[in-house]
Amino acid sequence: MTFRTSQPRSSPSSRSKGEQIALNVDGACADETSTYSSKLMDKQTFCSSQTTSNTSRYAAALYRQGELHLTPLHGILQLRPSFSYLDKADAKHREREAANEAGDSSQDEAEEDVKQITVRFSRPESEQARQRRVQSYEFLQKKHAEEPWVHLHYYGLRDSRSEHERQYLLCQGSSGVENTELVKSPSEYLMMLMPPSQEQEKDKPVAPSNVLSMAQLRTLPLADQIKILMKNVKVMPFANLMSLLGPFIDSVAVLRGIQKVAMLVQGNWVVKSDILYPKDSSSPHSGVPAEVLCRGRDFVMWKFTQSRWVVRKEVATVTKLSAEDVKDFLEHMAVVRINKGWEFILPYDGEFIKKHPDVVQRQHMLWTGIQAKLEKVYNLVKETMPKKPDGQSGPAVLVSGDQRVQVAKSKAQQNHALLERELQRRKEQIRASTVLPGVRIKEEPMSEEGEEEEEREVEEDEEPMDTSPSRGLHNRLANGLPAGRAAGGDSFNGHPPPGCASTPVARELRAFVEATFQRQFVLTLSELKRLFNLHLASLPPGHTLFSGISDRMLQDTVLAAGCKQILVPFPPQTAASPDEQKVFALWESGDMSDQHRQVLLEIFSKNYRVRRNMIQSRLTQECGEDLSKQEVDKVLKDCCVSYGGMWYLKGTVQS
């Protein structure tokens, strides 16, 4: 759309500038096809653009004589100045320079050389090539430039034609009482003015990342509300979250939802790293992928579970990330203190810790799994000091080896004294009860040798009476351990104590162990404990497995589930921990590969690492010549990993 404006006569400089611009655009020879046929820049071009695709929510208002007249709009165009004439001036300038250079060179040449011209015929254009050409930006621009101009007349605001058209914006009704459309309630009238847009509801994302008003936020599902709030706030106490969600929201549902998008740190909730850094994203500072960023931010969060303070240089040294990325992590959840470091942004929320112990225990299990991953990735030294029971962290303390030995000795002495008192009390109870025939109880004080002799005598005399209550009491407390642990607890394939499999805890634990070893045939005790902690974190609060599972109970359940402990001969200089040196394998799974797997496990019971050709020859010798390469690959994939050309059992290789 073109508007012509006259230049003011009182400004000769403006007229001279307009003539210069027209000369630059059209050159000295101006005609009717020129941009400025009058040799003066006497018009300006405006290009229109559509502001919105849906205009049903907009109206033109006209206020007259105390009445507001609204007219619905069917289209809105925005006009912006177009400076295409500057491009034409630049093109003219380049053409003149090229002509001058060509003229200079032609004067030096005496005569143009005769050149041979090769005529080529273009190949016929395919349909796909034509479609691409038609949809290209260059073609659309050319088509737009070739579109003919439509000359329109512009009428000013005070013109009579404008006043006549403006009369159509006034309501022609004689009285407002006769219009029944206005006899509505305020809410209905508002709905008529701003009807809900179906298109916008479809286009609106389910969980937008931009900032929403609280009214818009509460129209979303509860899970999306929690996610949006935590993503924007980053760190929040549970009480503040409940106040933002509203007074009628169930706290149990909020607790269930917050654990999906946040982690508990010092009694407060911190948004998870994968929420802030999605899978396919990267760092805006260093370009590091999201997986590395999430791991570094998890390390910062874990450090705040151990202490109120974190040093930025320490985080950068461990994570090997840039200073900008580390600063972003810390700014999410901490404030800097001069000459001290970064302090967690919120105070410790002890009230939430005391009110929700199940959630705290579940989060502790999650942090245990994350800590194991971080220790493996960053080669961290495991924490030597136990965490405080209330979850409040204190400053890290280094403990020497001699101090740990002294602490272990004192604990052993205390446990020995407690076991002796417990055994003496049980003996007095047996002595006070009905004396069974054939049972002899010595009266004199006993040393350790005397206790062993008495245990042998009682067991020999009571052998015909397996159901005797006195024998059950004594056996369960031999050396302060269950019978299965005191005698043969570390055997190659032991079993848990009789009757323990009937409890709900034992059944749940047995189901977990069997399902885990069906998926992964070989596991170290360390990896099994990590998987069990992750399993506990996925269980609902109050589950039976939260009653406490010891390492011994877990090992007994593994052995009772048809697994065997593989005594792998680790090298003397190995860096594997005791839990990593305990390797368990599923002995019989019921499939066709059981025999191959058993032969492979027997090989690794004598060798720490083996070459493939040795495994191939041993399997061929034991299982026959018809063993295919696919079968060997399957059993190796189930039980082993390859590193440096050698094969190791899963979890035993130390890179």
PDB file of C-alpha atoms in Angstrom, residues 175-408:
ATOM      1  CA  SER A 175     -32.991   2.019  22.128  1.00  0.00           C
ATOM      2  CA  GLY A 176     -30.748  -0.285  24.104  1.00  0.00           C
ATOM      3  CA  VAL A 177     -33.731  -1.838  25.949  1.00  0.00           C
ATOM      4  CA  GLU A 178     -35.003  -3.488  22.778  1.00  0.00           C
ATOM      5  CA  ASN A 179     -31.715  -5.355  22.328  1.00  0.00           C
ATOM      6  CA  THR A 180     -32.307  -8.587  24.232  1.00  0.00           C
ATOM      7  CA  GLU A 181     -28.689  -9.673  23.756  1.00  0.00           C
ATOM      8  CA  LEU A 182     -27.617  -7.345  26.555  1.00  0.00           C
ATOM      9  CA  VAL A 183     -30.032  -8.805  29.105  1.00  0.00           C
ATOM     10  CA  LYS A 184     -27.358 -11.174  30.388  1.00  0.00           C
ATOM     11  CA  SER A 185     -25.501 -11.825  33.608  1.00  0.00           C
ATOM     12  CA  PRO A 186     -22.002 -10.350  33.908  1.00  0.00           C
ATOM     13  CA  SER A 187     -20.338 -13.779  33.409  1.00  0.00           C
ATOM     14  CA  GLU A 188     -22.468 -14.520  30.321  1.00  0.00           C
ATOM     15  CA  TYR A 189     -21.779 -11.091  28.895  1.00  0.00           C
ATOM     16  CA  LEU A 190     -18.052 -11.628  29.416  1.00  0.00           C
ATOM     17  CA  MET A 191     -18.272 -14.986  27.678  1.00  0.00           C
ATOM     18  CA  MET A 192     -19.983 -13.308  24.723  1.00  0.00           C
ATOM     19  CA  LEU A 193     -17.267 -10.662  24.530  1.00  0.00           C
ATOM     20  CA  MET A 194     -14.380 -13.158  24.830  1.00  0.00           C
ATOM     21  CA  PRO A 195     -15.517 -16.622  23.729  1.00  0.00           C
ATOM     22  CA  PRO A 196     -13.057 -19.467  24.330  1.00  0.00           C
ATOM     23  CA  SER A 197     -10.901 -20.072  21.269  1.00  0.00           C
ATOM     24  CA  GLN A 198     -10.751 -23.686  20.159  1.00  0.00           C
ATOM     25  CA  GLU A 199      -7.690 -23.151  17.975  1.00  0.00           C
ATOM     26  CA  GLN A 200      -5.687 -21.586  20.762  1.00  0.00           C
ATOM     27  CA  GLU A 201      -6.582 -24.409  23.131  1.00  0.00           C
ATOM     28  CA  LYS A 202      -5.268 -26.927  20.607  1.00  0.00           C
ATOM     29  CA  ASP A 203      -2.096 -24.988  19.921  1.00  0.00           C
ATOM     30  CA  LYS A 204      -1.355 -24.337  23.586  1.00  0.00           C
ATOM     31  CA  PRO A 205       1.248 -26.806  24.919  1.00  0.00           C
ATOM     32  CA  VAL A 206       0.305 -29.101  27.770  1.00  0.00           C
ATOM     33  CA  ALA A 207       3.104 -27.896  30.009  1.00  0.00           C
ATOM     34  CA  PRO A 208       4.522 -24.622  28.652  1.00  0.00           C
ATOM     35  CA  SER A 209       7.907 -23.543  29.869  1.00  0.00           C
ATOM     36  CA  ASN A 210       7.073 -19.853  29.824  1.00  0.00           C
ATOM     37  CA  VAL A 211       5.723 -17.994  32.821  1.00  0.00           C
ATOM     38  CA  LEU A 212       1.977 -18.357  33.315  1.00  0.00           C
ATOM     39  CA  SER A 213      -0.442 -16.530  35.502  1.00  0.00           C
ATOM     40  CA  MET A 214      -1.801 -18.412  38.509  1.00  0.00           C
ATOM     41  CA  ALA A 215      -5.241 -18.529  36.892  1.00  0.00           C
ATOM     42  CA  GLN A 216      -3.825 -20.213  33.786  1.00  0.00           C
ATOM     43  CA  LEU A 217      -1.612 -22.459  35.876  1.00  0.00           C
ATOM     44  CA  ARG A 218      -4.474 -23.879  37.914  1.00  0.00           C
ATOM     45  CA  THR A 219      -6.301 -24.965  34.771  1.00  0.00           C
ATOM     46  CA  LEU A 220      -3.537 -27.524  34.102  1.00  0.00           C
ATOM     47  CA  PRO A 221      -3.267 -30.983  35.704  1.00  0.00           C
ATOM     48  CA  LEU A 222      -1.624 -31.166  39.114  1.00  0.00           C
ATOM     49  CA  ALA A 223       1.528 -32.873  37.788  1.00  0.00           C
ATOM     50  CA  ASP A 224       2.055 -30.117  35.202  1.00  0.00           C
ATOM     51  CA  GLN A 225       1.488 -27.418  37.814  1.00  0.00           C
ATOM     52  CA  ILE A 226       4.174 -28.913  40.054  1.00  0.00           C
ATOM     53  CA  LYS A 227       6.586 -29.312  37.143  1.00  0.00           C
ATOM     54  CA  ILE A 228       6.141 -25.724  35.931  1.00  0.00           C
ATOM     55  CA  LEU A 229       6.522 -24.260  39.423  1.00  0.00           C
ATOM     56  CA  MET A 230       9.647 -26.272  40.212  1.00  0.00           C
ATOM     57  CA  LYS A 231      11.193 -25.561  36.810  1.00  0.00           C
ATOM     58  CA  ASN A 232      10.803 -21.808  37.319  1.00  0.00           C
ATOM     59  CA  VAL A 233      11.582 -21.590  41.044  1.00  0.00           C
ATOM     60  CA  LYS A 234      14.276 -24.344  41.149  1.00  0.00           C
ATOM     61  CA  VAL A 235      14.251 -24.641  44.992  1.00  0.00           C
ATOM     62  CA  MET A 236      11.165 -24.539  47.205  1.00  0.00           C
ATOM     63  CA  PRO A 237       9.993 -25.714  50.637  1.00  0.00           C
ATOM     64  CA  PHE A 238       7.019 -28.050  50.634  1.00  0.00           C
ATOM     65  CA  ALA A 239       4.882 -25.587  52.610  1.00  0.00           C
ATOM     66  CA  ASN A 240       5.390 -22.880  49.978  1.00  0.00           C
ATOM     67  CA  LEU A 241       4.489 -25.311  47.214  1.00  0.00           C
ATOM     68  CA  MET A 242       1.235 -26.221  48.949  1.00  0.00           C
ATOM     69  CA  SER A 243       0.339 -22.535  49.376  1.00  0.00           C
ATOM     70  CA  LEU A 244       0.887 -21.881  45.659  1.00  0.00           C
ATOM     71  CA  LEU A 245      -1.190 -24.873  44.565  1.00  0.00           C
ATOM     72  CA  GLY A 246      -4.204 -23.831  46.617  1.00  0.00           C
ATOM     73  CA  PRO A 247      -5.901 -24.795  49.880  1.00  0.00           C
ATOM     74  CA  PHE A 248      -7.993 -27.646  48.446  1.00  0.00           C
ATOM     75  CA  ILE A 249      -5.137 -29.741  47.006  1.00  0.00           C
ATOM     76  CA  ASP A 250      -4.398 -33.113  48.638  1.00  0.00           C
ATOM     77  CA  SER A 251      -0.925 -33.110  50.177  1.00  0.00           C
ATOM     78  CA  VAL A 252      -0.464 -36.827  49.476  1.00  0.00           C
ATOM     79  CA  ALA A 253      -1.002 -36.253  45.754  1.00  0.00           C
ATOM     80  CA  VAL A 254       1.445 -33.326  45.841  1.00  0.00           C
ATOM     81  CA  LEU A 255       4.051 -35.491  47.602  1.00  0.00           C
ATOM     82  CA  ARG A 256       3.612 -38.152  44.947  1.00  0.00           C
ATOM     83  CA  GLY A 257       3.992 -35.590  42.163  1.00  0.00           C
ATOM     84  CA  ILE A 258       6.912 -33.630  43.615  1.00  0.00           C
ATOM     85  CA  GLN A 259       9.081 -36.762  43.868  1.00  0.00           C
ATOM     86  CA  LYS A 260       8.838 -37.206  40.083  1.00  0.00           C
ATOM     87  CA  VAL A 261      10.352 -33.798  39.291  1.00  0.00           C
ATOM     88  CA  ALA A 262      12.473 -32.870  42.337  1.00  0.00           C
ATOM     89  CA  MET A 263      14.911 -34.248  44.917  1.00  0.00           C
ATOM     90  CA  LEU A 264      14.983 -33.634  48.669  1.00  0.00           C
ATOM     91  CA  VAL A 265      17.965 -31.568  49.807  1.00  0.00           C
ATOM     92  CA  GLN A 266      18.146 -30.430  53.450  1.00  0.00           C
ATOM     93  CA  GLY A 267      14.380 -30.812  53.797  1.00  0.00           C
ATOM     94  CA  ASN A 268      13.669 -28.671  50.710  1.00  0.00           C
ATOM     95  CA  TRP A 269      12.808 -29.725  47.172  1.00  0.00           C
ATOM     96  CA  VAL A 270      15.251 -29.009  44.316  1.00  0.00           C
ATOM     97  CA  VAL A 271      14.183 -29.583  40.708  1.00  0.00           C
ATOM     98  CA  LYS A 272      15.805 -32.570  39.000  1.00  0.00           C
ATOM     99  CA  SER A 273      18.603 -31.967  36.533  1.00  0.00           C
ATOM    100  CA  ASP A 274      16.923 -33.754  33.624  1.00  0.00           C
ATOM    101  CA  ILE A 275      13.973 -31.342  33.896  1.00  0.00           C
ATOM    102  CA  LEU A 276      16.252 -28.340  33.343  1.00  0.00           C
ATOM    103  CA  TYR A 277      18.475 -30.088  30.788  1.00  0.00           C
ATOM    104  CA  PRO A 278      16.384 -32.302  28.484  1.00  0.00           C
ATOM    105  CA  LYS A 279      17.957 -35.206  26.637  1.00  0.00           C
ATOM    106  CA  ASP A 280      18.758 -33.548  23.308  1.00  0.00           C
ATOM    107  CA  SER A 281      19.850 -30.160  24.690  1.00  0.00           C
ATOM    108  CA  SER A 282      23.339 -28.825  25.384  1.00  0.00           C
ATOM    109  CA  SER A 283      25.091 -26.140  27.393  1.00  0.00           C
ATOM    110  CA  PRO A 284      24.722 -22.581  26.001  1.00  0.00           C
ATOM    111  CA  HIS A 285      28.201 -21.774  27.337  1.00  0.00           C
ATOM    112  CA  SER A 286      30.374 -24.742  26.389  1.00  0.00           C
ATOM    113  CA  GLY A 287      28.169 -26.943  24.202  1.00  0.00           C
ATOM    114  CA  VAL A 288      28.488 -29.882  26.619  1.00  0.00           C
ATOM    115  CA  PRO A 289      25.664 -32.434  26.137  1.00  0.00           C
ATOM    116  CA  ALA A 290      22.797 -32.632  28.604  1.00  0.00           C
ATOM    117  CA  GLU A 291      23.936 -35.954  30.089  1.00  0.00           C
ATOM    118  CA  VAL A 292      27.218 -34.446  31.319  1.00  0.00           C
ATOM    119  CA  LEU A 293      25.426 -31.353  32.637  1.00  0.00           C
ATOM    120  CA  CYS A 294      22.939 -33.473  34.585  1.00  0.00           C
ATOM    121  CA  ARG A 295      25.762 -35.477  36.129  1.00  0.00           C
ATOM    122  CA  GLY A 296      27.608 -32.316  37.192  1.00  0.00           C
ATOM    123  CA  ARG A 297      24.487 -30.722  38.653  1.00  0.00           C
ATOM    124  CA  ASP A 298      23.658 -33.947  40.518  1.00  0.00           C
ATOM    125  CA  PHE A 299      27.116 -33.761  42.060  1.00  0.00           C
ATOM    126  CA  VAL A 300      26.418 -30.219  43.296  1.00  0.00           C
ATOM    127  CA  MET A 301      23.051 -31.300  44.739  1.00  0.00           C
ATOM    128  CA  TRP A 302      24.655 -34.301  46.424  1.00  0.00           C
ATOM    129  CA  LYS A 303      27.332 -32.079  47.973  1.00  0.00           C
ATOM    130  CA  PHE A 304      24.583 -29.947  49.501  1.00  0.00           C
ATOM    131  CA  THR A 305      23.068 -33.065  51.070  1.00  0.00           C
ATOM    132  CA  GLN A 306      26.389 -33.458  52.897  1.00  0.00           C
ATOM    133  CA  SER A 307      27.079 -29.852  53.897  1.00  0.00           C
ATOM    134  CA  ARG A 308      25.623 -26.345  53.922  1.00  0.00           C
ATOM    135  CA  TRP A 309      28.624 -25.025  51.986  1.00  0.00           C
ATOM    136  CA  VAL A 310      30.117 -25.882  48.601  1.00  0.00           C
ATOM    137  CA  VAL A 311      33.313 -24.502  47.049  1.00  0.00           C
ATOM    138  CA  ARG A 312      33.027 -23.643  43.378  1.00  0.00           C
ATOM    139  CA  LYS A 313      36.617 -24.569  42.498  1.00  0.00           C
ATOM    140  CA  GLU A 314      36.181 -28.015  44.021  1.00  0.00           C
ATOM    141  CA  VAL A 315      33.085 -28.656  41.882  1.00  0.00           C
ATOM    142  CA  ALA A 316      34.877 -27.477  38.727  1.00  0.00           C
ATOM    143  CA  THR A 317      37.889 -29.684  39.510  1.00  0.00           C
ATOM    144  CA  VAL A 318      35.793 -32.822  40.025  1.00  0.00           C
ATOM    145  CA  THR A 319      33.275 -32.361  37.215  1.00  0.00           C
ATOM    146  CA  LYS A 320      35.759 -30.920  34.648  1.00  0.00           C
ATOM    147  CA  LEU A 321      33.061 -28.468  33.489  1.00  0.00           C
ATOM    148  CA  SER A 322      33.461 -24.823  32.548  1.00  0.00           C
ATOM    149  CA  ALA A 323      33.212 -22.094  35.173  1.00  0.00           C
ATOM    150  CA  GLU A 324      30.007 -20.728  33.584  1.00  0.00           C
ATOM    151  CA  ASP A 325      28.231 -24.102  33.788  1.00  0.00           C
ATOM    152  CA  VAL A 326      29.271 -24.602  37.415  1.00  0.00           C
ATOM    153  CA  LYS A 327      28.092 -21.083  38.248  1.00  0.00           C
ATOM    154  CA  ASP A 328      24.694 -21.841  36.715  1.00  0.00           C
ATOM    155  CA  PHE A 329      24.387 -24.969  38.870  1.00  0.00           C
ATOM    156  CA  LEU A 330      25.216 -23.072  42.046  1.00  0.00           C
ATOM    157  CA  GLU A 331      22.975 -20.106  41.259  1.00  0.00           C
ATOM    158  CA  HIS A 332      20.030 -22.517  40.972  1.00  0.00           C
ATOM    159  CA  MET A 333      20.259 -23.541  44.618  1.00  0.00           C
ATOM    160  CA  ALA A 334      22.776 -21.402  46.530  1.00  0.00           C
ATOM    161  CA  VAL A 335      23.992 -17.893  47.284  1.00  0.00           C
ATOM    162  CA  VAL A 336      27.629 -16.822  47.356  1.00  0.00           C
ATOM    163  CA  ARG A 337      29.206 -15.653  50.615  1.00  0.00           C
ATOM    164  CA  ILE A 338      32.444 -13.677  50.528  1.00  0.00           C
ATOM    165  CA  ASN A 339      35.471 -15.702  51.683  1.00  0.00           C
ATOM    166  CA  LYS A 340      33.240 -18.671  52.541  1.00  0.00           C
ATOM    167  CA  GLY A 341      31.870 -20.222  49.361  1.00  0.00           C
ATOM    168  CA  TRP A 342      28.337 -21.000  48.248  1.00  0.00           C
ATOM    169  CA  GLU A 343      25.679 -21.580  50.915  1.00  0.00           C
ATOM    170  CA  PHE A 344      22.432 -23.432  50.286  1.00  0.00           C
ATOM    171  CA  ILE A 345      19.768 -20.851  49.556  1.00  0.00           C
ATOM    172  CA  LEU A 346      17.114 -22.107  52.023  1.00  0.00           C
ATOM    173  CA  PRO A 347      17.382 -23.011  55.723  1.00  0.00           C
ATOM    174  CA  TYR A 348      17.160 -26.624  56.821  1.00  0.00           C
ATOM    175  CA  ASP A 349      13.486 -27.725  56.963  1.00  0.00           C
ATOM    176  CA  GLY A 350      13.427 -29.996  60.006  1.00  0.00           C
ATOM    177  CA  GLU A 351       9.647 -29.854  60.272  1.00  0.00           C
ATOM    178  CA  PHE A 352       9.173 -31.612  56.939  1.00  0.00           C
ATOM    179  CA  ILE A 353      11.807 -34.218  57.870  1.00  0.00           C
ATOM    180  CA  LYS A 354       9.969 -35.117  61.092  1.00  0.00           C
ATOM    181  CA  LYS A 355       6.518 -35.085  59.495  1.00  0.00           C
ATOM    182  CA  HIS A 356       7.335 -37.328  56.490  1.00  0.00           C
ATOM    183  CA  PRO A 357       9.894 -39.988  57.505  1.00  0.00           C
ATOM    184  CA  ASP A 358       8.811 -42.368  54.709  1.00  0.00           C
ATOM    185  CA  VAL A 359       9.544 -39.772  52.033  1.00  0.00           C
ATOM    186  CA  VAL A 360      12.879 -38.950  53.667  1.00  0.00           C
ATOM    187  CA  GLN A 361      13.901 -42.623  53.708  1.00  0.00           C
ATOM    188  CA  ARG A 362      12.891 -43.068  50.093  1.00  0.00           C
ATOM    189  CA  GLN A 363      14.873 -40.004  49.038  1.00  0.00           C
ATOM    190  CA  HIS A 364      17.833 -41.290  51.041  1.00  0.00           C
ATOM    191  CA  MET A 365      17.730 -44.498  48.989  1.00  0.00           C
ATOM    192  CA  LEU A 366      17.710 -42.441  45.784  1.00  0.00           C
ATOM    193  CA  TRP A 367      20.676 -40.375  46.927  1.00  0.00           C
ATOM    194  CA  THR A 368      22.541 -43.577  47.826  1.00  0.00           C
ATOM    195  CA  GLY A 369      22.150 -44.783  44.245  1.00  0.00           C
ATOM    196  CA  ILE A 370      23.195 -41.405  42.838  1.00  0.00           C
ATOM    197  CA  GLN A 371      26.202 -41.325  45.156  1.00  0.00           C
ATOM    198  CA  ALA A 372      27.327 -44.748  43.914  1.00  0.00           C
ATOM    199  CA  LYS A 373      27.154 -43.522  40.307  1.00  0.00           C
ATOM    200  CA  LEU A 374      29.043 -40.312  41.107  1.00  0.00           C
ATOM    201  CA  GLU A 375      31.768 -42.216  42.971  1.00  0.00           C
ATOM    202  CA  LYS A 376      32.230 -44.487  39.971  1.00  0.00           C
ATOM    203  CA  VAL A 377      32.215 -41.707  37.356  1.00  0.00           C
ATOM    204  CA  TYR A 378      34.329 -39.142  39.206  1.00  0.00           C
ATOM    205  CA  ASN A 379      36.520 -41.667  41.129  1.00  0.00           C
ATOM    206  CA  LEU A 380      35.475 -40.164  44.451  1.00  0.00           C
ATOM    207  CA  VAL A 381      36.679 -41.461  47.814  1.00  0.00           C
ATOM    208  CA  LYS A 382      33.749 -42.922  49.738  1.00  0.00           C
ATOM    209  CA  GLU A 383      32.525 -41.008  52.753  1.00  0.00           C
ATOM    210  CA  THR A 384      34.177 -42.274  55.934  1.00  0.00           C
ATOM    211  CA  MET A 385      31.803 -40.596  58.368  1.00  0.00           C
ATOM    212  CA  PRO A 386      28.193 -41.831  58.603  1.00  0.00           C
ATOM    213  CA  LYS A 387      25.417 -39.391  57.871  1.00  0.00           C
ATOM    214  CA  LYS A 388      23.446 -37.949  60.772  1.00  0.00           C
ATOM    215  CA  PRO A 389      20.144 -39.725  61.345  1.00  0.00           C
ATOM    216  CA  ASP A 390      18.035 -36.571  61.101  1.00  0.00           C
ATOM    217  CA  GLY A 391      19.398 -35.816  57.670  1.00  0.00           C
ATOM    218  CA  GLN A 392      21.160 -32.584  58.738  1.00  0.00           C
ATOM    219  CA  SER A 393      24.634 -32.488  57.305  1.00  0.00           C
ATOM    220  CA  GLY A 394      27.750 -31.275  58.987  1.00  0.00           C
ATOM    221  CA  PRO A 395      31.272 -30.448  57.885  1.00  0.00           C
ATOM    222  CA  ALA A 396      33.304 -33.308  56.453  1.00  0.00           C
ATOM    223  CA  VAL A 397      35.834 -34.846  58.866  1.00  0.00           C
ATOM    224  CA  LEU A 398      38.854 -36.919  57.835  1.00  0.00           C
ATOM    225  CA  VAL A 399      39.435 -40.067  59.894  1.00  0.00           C
ATOM    226  CA  SER A 400      42.817 -41.765  59.937  1.00  0.00           C
ATOM    227  CA  GLY A 401      43.310 -45.524  59.621  1.00  0.00           C
ATOM    228  CA  ASP A 402      44.445 -45.934  63.241  1.00  0.00           C
ATOM    229  CA  GLN A 403      41.341 -44.141  64.494  1.00  0.00           C
ATOM    230  CA  ARG A 404      39.089 -46.394  62.456  1.00  0.00           C
ATOM    231  CA  VAL A 405      40.859 -49.484  63.826  1.00  0.00           C
ATOM    232  CA  GLN A 406      40.356 -48.252  67.389  1.00  0.00           C
ATOM    233  CA  VAL A 407      36.664 -47.553  66.724  1.00  0.00           C
ATOM    234  CA  ALA A 408      36.214 -51.028  65.227  1.00  0.00           C
TER     235      ALA A 408
END
